[in-house]
Coordinates of C-alpha atoms and ligand atoms in Angstrom, one line a residue:
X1 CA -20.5 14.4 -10.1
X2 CA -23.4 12.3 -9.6
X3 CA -25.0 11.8 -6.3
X4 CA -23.8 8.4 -6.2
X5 CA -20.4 8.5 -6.9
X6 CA -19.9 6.6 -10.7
X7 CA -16.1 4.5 -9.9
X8 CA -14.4 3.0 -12.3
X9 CA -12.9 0.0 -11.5
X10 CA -9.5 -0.3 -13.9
X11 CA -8.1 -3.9 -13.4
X12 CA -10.0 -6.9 -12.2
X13 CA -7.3 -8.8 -11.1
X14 CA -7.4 -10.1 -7.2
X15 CA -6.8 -6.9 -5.5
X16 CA -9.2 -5.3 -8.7
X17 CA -12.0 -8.3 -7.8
X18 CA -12.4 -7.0 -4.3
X19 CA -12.6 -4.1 -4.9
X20 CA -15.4 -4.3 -7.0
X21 CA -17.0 -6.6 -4.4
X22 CA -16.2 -3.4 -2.0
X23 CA -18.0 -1.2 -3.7
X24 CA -20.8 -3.1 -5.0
X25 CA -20.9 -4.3 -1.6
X26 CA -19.8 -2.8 1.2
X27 CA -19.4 0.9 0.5
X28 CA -21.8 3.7 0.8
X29 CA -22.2 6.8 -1.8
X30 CA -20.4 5.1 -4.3
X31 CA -21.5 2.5 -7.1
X32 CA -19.1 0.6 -9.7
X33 CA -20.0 1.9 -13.1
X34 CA -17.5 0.6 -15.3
X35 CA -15.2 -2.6 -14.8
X36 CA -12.3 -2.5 -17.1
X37 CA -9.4 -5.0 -18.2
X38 CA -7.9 -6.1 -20.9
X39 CA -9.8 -10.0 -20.7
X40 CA -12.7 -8.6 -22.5
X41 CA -14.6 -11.8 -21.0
X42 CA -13.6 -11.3 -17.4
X43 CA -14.4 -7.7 -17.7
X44 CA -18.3 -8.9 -19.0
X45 CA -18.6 -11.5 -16.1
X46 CA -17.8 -8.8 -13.6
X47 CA -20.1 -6.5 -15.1
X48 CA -23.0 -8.7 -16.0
X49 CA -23.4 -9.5 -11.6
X50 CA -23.6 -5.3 -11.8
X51 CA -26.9 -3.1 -12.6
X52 CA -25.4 0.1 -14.7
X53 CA -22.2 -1.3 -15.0
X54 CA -20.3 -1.5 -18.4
X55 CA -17.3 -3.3 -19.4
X56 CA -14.2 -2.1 -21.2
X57 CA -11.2 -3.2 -22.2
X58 CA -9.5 0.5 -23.1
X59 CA -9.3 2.4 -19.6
X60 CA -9.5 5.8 -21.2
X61 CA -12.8 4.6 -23.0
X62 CA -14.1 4.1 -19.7
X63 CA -13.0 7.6 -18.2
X64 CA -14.8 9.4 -20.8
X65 CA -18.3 7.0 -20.0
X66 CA -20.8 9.9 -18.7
X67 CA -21.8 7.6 -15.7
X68 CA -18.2 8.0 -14.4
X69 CA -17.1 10.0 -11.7
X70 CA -13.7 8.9 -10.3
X71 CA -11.3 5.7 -10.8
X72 CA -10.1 3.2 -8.7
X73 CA -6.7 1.7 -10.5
X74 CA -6.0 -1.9 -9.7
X75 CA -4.0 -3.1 -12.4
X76 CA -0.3 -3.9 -12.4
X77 CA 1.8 -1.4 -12.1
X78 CA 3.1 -0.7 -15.2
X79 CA 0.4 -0.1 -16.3
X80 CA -0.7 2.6 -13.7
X81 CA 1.3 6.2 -15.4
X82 CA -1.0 5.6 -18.3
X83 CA -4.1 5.5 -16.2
X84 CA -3.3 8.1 -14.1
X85 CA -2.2 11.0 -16.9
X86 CA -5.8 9.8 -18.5
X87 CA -7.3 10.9 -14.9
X88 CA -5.3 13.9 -14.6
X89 CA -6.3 15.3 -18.4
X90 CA -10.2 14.4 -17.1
X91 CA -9.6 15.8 -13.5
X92 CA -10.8 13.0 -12.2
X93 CA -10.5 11.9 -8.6
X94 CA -8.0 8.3 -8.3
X95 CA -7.4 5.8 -6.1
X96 CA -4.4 4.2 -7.1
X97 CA -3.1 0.8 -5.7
X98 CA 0.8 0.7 -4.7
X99 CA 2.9 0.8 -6.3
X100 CA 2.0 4.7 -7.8
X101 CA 4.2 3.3 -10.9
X102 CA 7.3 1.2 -10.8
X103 CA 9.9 3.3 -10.5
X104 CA 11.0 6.7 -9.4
X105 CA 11.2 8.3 -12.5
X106 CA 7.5 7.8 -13.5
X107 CA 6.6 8.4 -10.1
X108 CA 8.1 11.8 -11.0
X109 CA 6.4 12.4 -14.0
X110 CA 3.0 11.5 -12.3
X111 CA 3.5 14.1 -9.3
X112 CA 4.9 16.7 -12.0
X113 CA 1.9 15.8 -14.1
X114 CA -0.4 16.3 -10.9
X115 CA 1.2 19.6 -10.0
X116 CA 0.5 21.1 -13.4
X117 CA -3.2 20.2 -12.7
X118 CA -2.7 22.5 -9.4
X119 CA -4.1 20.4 -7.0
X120 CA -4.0 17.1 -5.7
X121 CA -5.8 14.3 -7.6
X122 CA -4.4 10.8 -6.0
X123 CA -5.1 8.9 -3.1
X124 CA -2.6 6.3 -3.4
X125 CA -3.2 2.2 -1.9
X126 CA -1.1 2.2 1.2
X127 CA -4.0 0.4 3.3
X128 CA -1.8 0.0 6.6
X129 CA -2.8 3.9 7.2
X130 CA -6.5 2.8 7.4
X131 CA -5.6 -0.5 9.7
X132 CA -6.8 0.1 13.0
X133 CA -3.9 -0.8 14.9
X134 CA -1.5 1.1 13.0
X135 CA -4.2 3.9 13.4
X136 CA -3.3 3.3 17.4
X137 CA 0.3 3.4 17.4
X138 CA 0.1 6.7 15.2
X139 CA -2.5 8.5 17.1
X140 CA 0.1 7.3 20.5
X141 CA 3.3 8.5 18.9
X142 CA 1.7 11.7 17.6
X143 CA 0.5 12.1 21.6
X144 CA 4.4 12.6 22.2
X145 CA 3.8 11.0 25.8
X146 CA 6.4 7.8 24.8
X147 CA 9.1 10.6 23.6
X148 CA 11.4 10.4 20.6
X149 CA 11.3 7.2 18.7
X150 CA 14.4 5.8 18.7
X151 CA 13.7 2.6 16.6
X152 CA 10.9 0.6 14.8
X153 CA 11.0 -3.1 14.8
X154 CA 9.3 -4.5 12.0
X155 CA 7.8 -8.3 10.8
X156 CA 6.6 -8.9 7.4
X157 CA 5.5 -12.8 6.7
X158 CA 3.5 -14.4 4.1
X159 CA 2.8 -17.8 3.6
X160 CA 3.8 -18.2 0.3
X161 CA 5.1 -16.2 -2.9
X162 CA 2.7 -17.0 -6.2
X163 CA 5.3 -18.1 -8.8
X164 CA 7.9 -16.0 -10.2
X165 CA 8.5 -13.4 -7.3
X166 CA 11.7 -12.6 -7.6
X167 CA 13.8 -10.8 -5.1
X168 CA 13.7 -7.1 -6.5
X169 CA 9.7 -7.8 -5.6
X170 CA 10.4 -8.8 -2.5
X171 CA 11.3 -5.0 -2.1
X172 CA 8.9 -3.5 -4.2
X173 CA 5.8 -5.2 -3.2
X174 CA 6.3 -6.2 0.0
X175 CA 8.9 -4.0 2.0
X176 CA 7.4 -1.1 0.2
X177 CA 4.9 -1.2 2.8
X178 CA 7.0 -0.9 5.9
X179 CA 8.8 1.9 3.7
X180 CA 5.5 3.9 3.8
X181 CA 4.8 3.0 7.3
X182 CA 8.1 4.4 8.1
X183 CA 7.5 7.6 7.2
X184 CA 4.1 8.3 7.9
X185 CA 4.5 6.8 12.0
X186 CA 7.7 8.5 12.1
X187 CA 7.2 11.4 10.3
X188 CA 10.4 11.1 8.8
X189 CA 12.0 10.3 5.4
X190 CA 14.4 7.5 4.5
X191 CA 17.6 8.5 4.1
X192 CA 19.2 4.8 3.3
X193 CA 18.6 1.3 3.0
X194 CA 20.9 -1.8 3.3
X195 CA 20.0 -5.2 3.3
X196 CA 21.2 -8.1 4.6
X197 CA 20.0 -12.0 3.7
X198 CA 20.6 -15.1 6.6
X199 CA 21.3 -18.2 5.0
X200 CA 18.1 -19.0 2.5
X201 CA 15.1 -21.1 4.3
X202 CA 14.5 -24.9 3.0
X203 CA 10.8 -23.2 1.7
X204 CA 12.1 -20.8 -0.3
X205 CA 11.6 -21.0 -3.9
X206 CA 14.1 -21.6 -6.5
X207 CA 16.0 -18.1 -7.3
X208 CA 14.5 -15.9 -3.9
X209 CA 16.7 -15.1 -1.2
X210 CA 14.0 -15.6 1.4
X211 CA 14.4 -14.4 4.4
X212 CA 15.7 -11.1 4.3
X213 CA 16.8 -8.0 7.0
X214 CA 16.5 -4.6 5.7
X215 CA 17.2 -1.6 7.9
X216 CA 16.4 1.9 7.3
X217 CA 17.8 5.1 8.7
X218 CA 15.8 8.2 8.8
X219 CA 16.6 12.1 8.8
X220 CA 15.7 11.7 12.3
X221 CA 18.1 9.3 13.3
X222 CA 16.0 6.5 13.3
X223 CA 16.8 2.7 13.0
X224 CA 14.4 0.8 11.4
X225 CA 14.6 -3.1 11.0
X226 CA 12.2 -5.1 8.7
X227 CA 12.1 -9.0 9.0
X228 CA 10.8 -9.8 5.3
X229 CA 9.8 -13.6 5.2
X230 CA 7.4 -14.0 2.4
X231 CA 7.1 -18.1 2.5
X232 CA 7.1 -18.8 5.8
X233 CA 4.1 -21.4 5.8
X234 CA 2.2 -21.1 8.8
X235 CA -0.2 -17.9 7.8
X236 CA 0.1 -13.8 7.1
X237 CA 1.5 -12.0 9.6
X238 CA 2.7 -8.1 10.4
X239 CA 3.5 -7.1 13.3
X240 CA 5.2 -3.3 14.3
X241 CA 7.5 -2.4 17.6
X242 CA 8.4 1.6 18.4
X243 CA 10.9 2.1 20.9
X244 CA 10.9 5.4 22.1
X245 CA 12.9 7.1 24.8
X246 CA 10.0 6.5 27.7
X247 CA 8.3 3.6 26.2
X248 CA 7.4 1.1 23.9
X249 CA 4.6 0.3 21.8
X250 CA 3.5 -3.1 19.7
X251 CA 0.9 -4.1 17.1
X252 CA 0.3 -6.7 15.4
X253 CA 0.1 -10.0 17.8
X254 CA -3.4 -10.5 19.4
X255 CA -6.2 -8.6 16.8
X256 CA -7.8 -11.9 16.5
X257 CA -9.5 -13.6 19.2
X258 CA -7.9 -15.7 22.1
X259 CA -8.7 -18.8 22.8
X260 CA -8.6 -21.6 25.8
X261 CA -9.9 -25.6 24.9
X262 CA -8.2 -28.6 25.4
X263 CA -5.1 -27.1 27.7
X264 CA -3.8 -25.1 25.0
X265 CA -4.3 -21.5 24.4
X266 CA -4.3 -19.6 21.4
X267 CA -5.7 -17.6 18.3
X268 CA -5.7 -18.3 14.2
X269 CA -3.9 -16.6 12.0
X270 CA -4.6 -15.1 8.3
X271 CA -4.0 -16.9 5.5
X272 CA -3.3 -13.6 3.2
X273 CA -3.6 -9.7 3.0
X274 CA -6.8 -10.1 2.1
X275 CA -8.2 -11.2 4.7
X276 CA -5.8 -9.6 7.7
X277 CA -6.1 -6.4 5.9
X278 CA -10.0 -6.6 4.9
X279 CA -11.5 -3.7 7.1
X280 CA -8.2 -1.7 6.4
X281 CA -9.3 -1.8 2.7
X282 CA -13.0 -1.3 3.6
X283 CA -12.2 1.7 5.6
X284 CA -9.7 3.0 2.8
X285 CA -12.2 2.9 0.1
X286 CA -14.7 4.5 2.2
X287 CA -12.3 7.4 3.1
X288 CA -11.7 7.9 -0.8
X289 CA -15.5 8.2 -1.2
X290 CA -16.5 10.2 1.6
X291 CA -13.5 12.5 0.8
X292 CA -13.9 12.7 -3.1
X293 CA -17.9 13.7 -2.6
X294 CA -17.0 16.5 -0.6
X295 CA -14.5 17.5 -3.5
X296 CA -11.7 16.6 -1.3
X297 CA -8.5 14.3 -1.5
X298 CA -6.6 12.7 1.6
X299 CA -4.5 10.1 2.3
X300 CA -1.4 9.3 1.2
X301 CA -0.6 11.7 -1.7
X302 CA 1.5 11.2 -5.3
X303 CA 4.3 12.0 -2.9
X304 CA 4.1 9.6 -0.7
X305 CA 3.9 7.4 -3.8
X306 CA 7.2 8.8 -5.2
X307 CA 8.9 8.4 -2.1
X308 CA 8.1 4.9 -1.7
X309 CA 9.3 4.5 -4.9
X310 CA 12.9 6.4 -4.7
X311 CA 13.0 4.1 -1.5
X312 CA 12.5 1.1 -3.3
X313 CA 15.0 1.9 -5.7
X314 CA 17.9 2.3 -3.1
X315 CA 16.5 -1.0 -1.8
X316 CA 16.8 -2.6 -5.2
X317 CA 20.4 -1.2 -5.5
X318 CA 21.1 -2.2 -2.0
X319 CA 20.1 -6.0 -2.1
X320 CA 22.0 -6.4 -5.5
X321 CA 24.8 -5.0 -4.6
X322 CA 25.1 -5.9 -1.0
X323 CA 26.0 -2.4 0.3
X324 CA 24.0 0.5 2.5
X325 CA 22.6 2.4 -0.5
X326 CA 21.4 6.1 0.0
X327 CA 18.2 7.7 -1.1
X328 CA 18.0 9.9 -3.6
X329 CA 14.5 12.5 -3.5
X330 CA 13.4 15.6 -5.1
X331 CA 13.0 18.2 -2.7
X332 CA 9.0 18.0 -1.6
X333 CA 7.3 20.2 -4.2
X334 CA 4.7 23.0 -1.8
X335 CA 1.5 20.9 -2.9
X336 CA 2.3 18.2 -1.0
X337 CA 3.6 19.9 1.8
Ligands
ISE1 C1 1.6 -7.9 -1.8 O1 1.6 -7.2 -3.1 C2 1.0 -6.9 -0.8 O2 0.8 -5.8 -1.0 C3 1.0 -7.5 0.6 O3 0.5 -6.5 1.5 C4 2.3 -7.9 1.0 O4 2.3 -8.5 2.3 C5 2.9 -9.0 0.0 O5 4.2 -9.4 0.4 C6 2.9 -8.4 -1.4 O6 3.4 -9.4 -2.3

């Protein structure tokens, strides 16, 4: 490994794009070494803005590049088992964007593939962990002094969907967040998933059933209730309630500043995840540095990854079929526990 760590940078799509800005930017110990997608041109313009970094358009070409050290996957997510088997036969350090892969089968092969390597290899792109907020309302549940939680209320808004998001992605891009956030504030799994849909909004687009209600129950007896809203027009917004038995606790409303002119009060609110979740990223990226230098992996694991994704699936089943859906999980193989 070289003294700066040599990333890879596999996709240079938006969520691909800033990272590279990350890096090349923002992050210390860490340089971007090799840009790769499959627009041979984008890839060049990406890397010609770069000293000592080289464009591909074949991600295991750019594994095997002497200047790299790990690998950041961005691209879709079909296209992440690939990638990350490449990794694994290199023993290369990953961070991998959500989803790990697109379904719970290949999420399997992925952690099986990992555990033949014997030890952990994947940091996988659940950002909210690195959000300081949600960092809060962990570090207050963990504390105990608010007792059992009892329920997590939930609000998931976006603007606007880009064109074709269809309501299976309304699960497995966008709730698939508050299915990770579930587990790791609660320290519980997700036993099963129903969802329920209001009469459709005037914005929503042709073919999405948007708004929906999904609720989760836990192993811990949990009720968890997620508002998903994905074209509600006025801005991004998440926002997180715990009720526990002695308290509750809420994130989400005020992180941006307050102001008073003109008799009116009030703050802005982010246009996208980009922007609300910018540091969250930062601070993710930089965790997955600092960790992979000192040979170390953290964060959340292939398992977390699979999880989300068995979630997803009983979310899936749930919305089309309009009935409470159980999850079905592996047991959680000893590396990850
Ligand atoms: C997108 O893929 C994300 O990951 C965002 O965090 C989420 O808010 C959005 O709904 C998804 O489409």
């Amino acid at each position: 490994m070289h003294e700066t760590l040599g990333v890879a940078v596999i996709g240079t799509g938006r969520m691909g794009a800033d990272h590279v800005r990350r890096i090349h930017e923002m992050i210390s110990g860490a340089r971007v070494a090799a840009v790769v997608d499959i627009d041979a041109e984008r890839a060049k313009r990406i890397a010609d803005g770069i000293e000592g970094c080289t464009a591909y358009t074949d991600p295991a070409t750019a594994m095997a590049a002497p200047t790299v050290d790990a690998v950041l996957i961005a691209s879709p997510g079909p296209a992440h088992e690939a990638a990350l088997l490449t990794a694994f036969d290199r023993d290369l350090p990953v961070l991998c964007e959500k989803p790990l892969t697109p379904d719970a089968a290949s999420a399997l092969r992925v952690l099986e593939a990992e555990q033949r390597l014997g030890h952990r290899r994947v940091q996988v792109g659940f950002m909210r962990r690195y959000d300081a907020e949600y960092l809060r309302l962990k570090s207050l549940l963990d504390d105990g002094g608010l007792g059992r939680p009892l329920m997590l209320h939930n609000r998931h808004r976006n603007a606007s969907t880009p064109p074709g998001f269809t309501n299976a992605m309304l699960i497995n891009d966008s709730v698939v967040h508050e299915m990770d956030v579930t587990r790791w504030l609660l320290d519980q799994e997700i036993t099963a998933v129903t969802v329920l849909r209001p009469t459709p909004s005037g914005n929503a687009p042709e073919g999405l059933d948007d708004p929906q209600f999904v609720i989760f129950e836990t192993d811990g007896g949990a009720l968890v209730d997620v508002e998903i809203n994905v074209n509600c027009r006025f801005g991004y917004q998440v926002q997180a309630e715990v009720v526990c038995e002695r308290g509750t606790a809420r994130i989400g409303e005020a992180h941006s500043l307050l102001t008073n002119a003109e008799g009116r009060w009030g703050g802005t609110i982010a246009p996208d995840f980009v922007e609300r979740f910018e540091e969250a990223y930062d601070r993710e990226v930089q965790s997955w540095v600092n960790a992979t230098r000192r040979g170390e992996v953290e964060g959340p694991s292939a398992w977390d990854g699979y999880a989300a994704a068995a979630v997803c699936e009983a979310g899936v089943r749930a919305q089309s079929e309009g009935r409470r859906v159980a999850v079905e999980m592996i047991e959680r193989p000893a590396l990850y526990r």
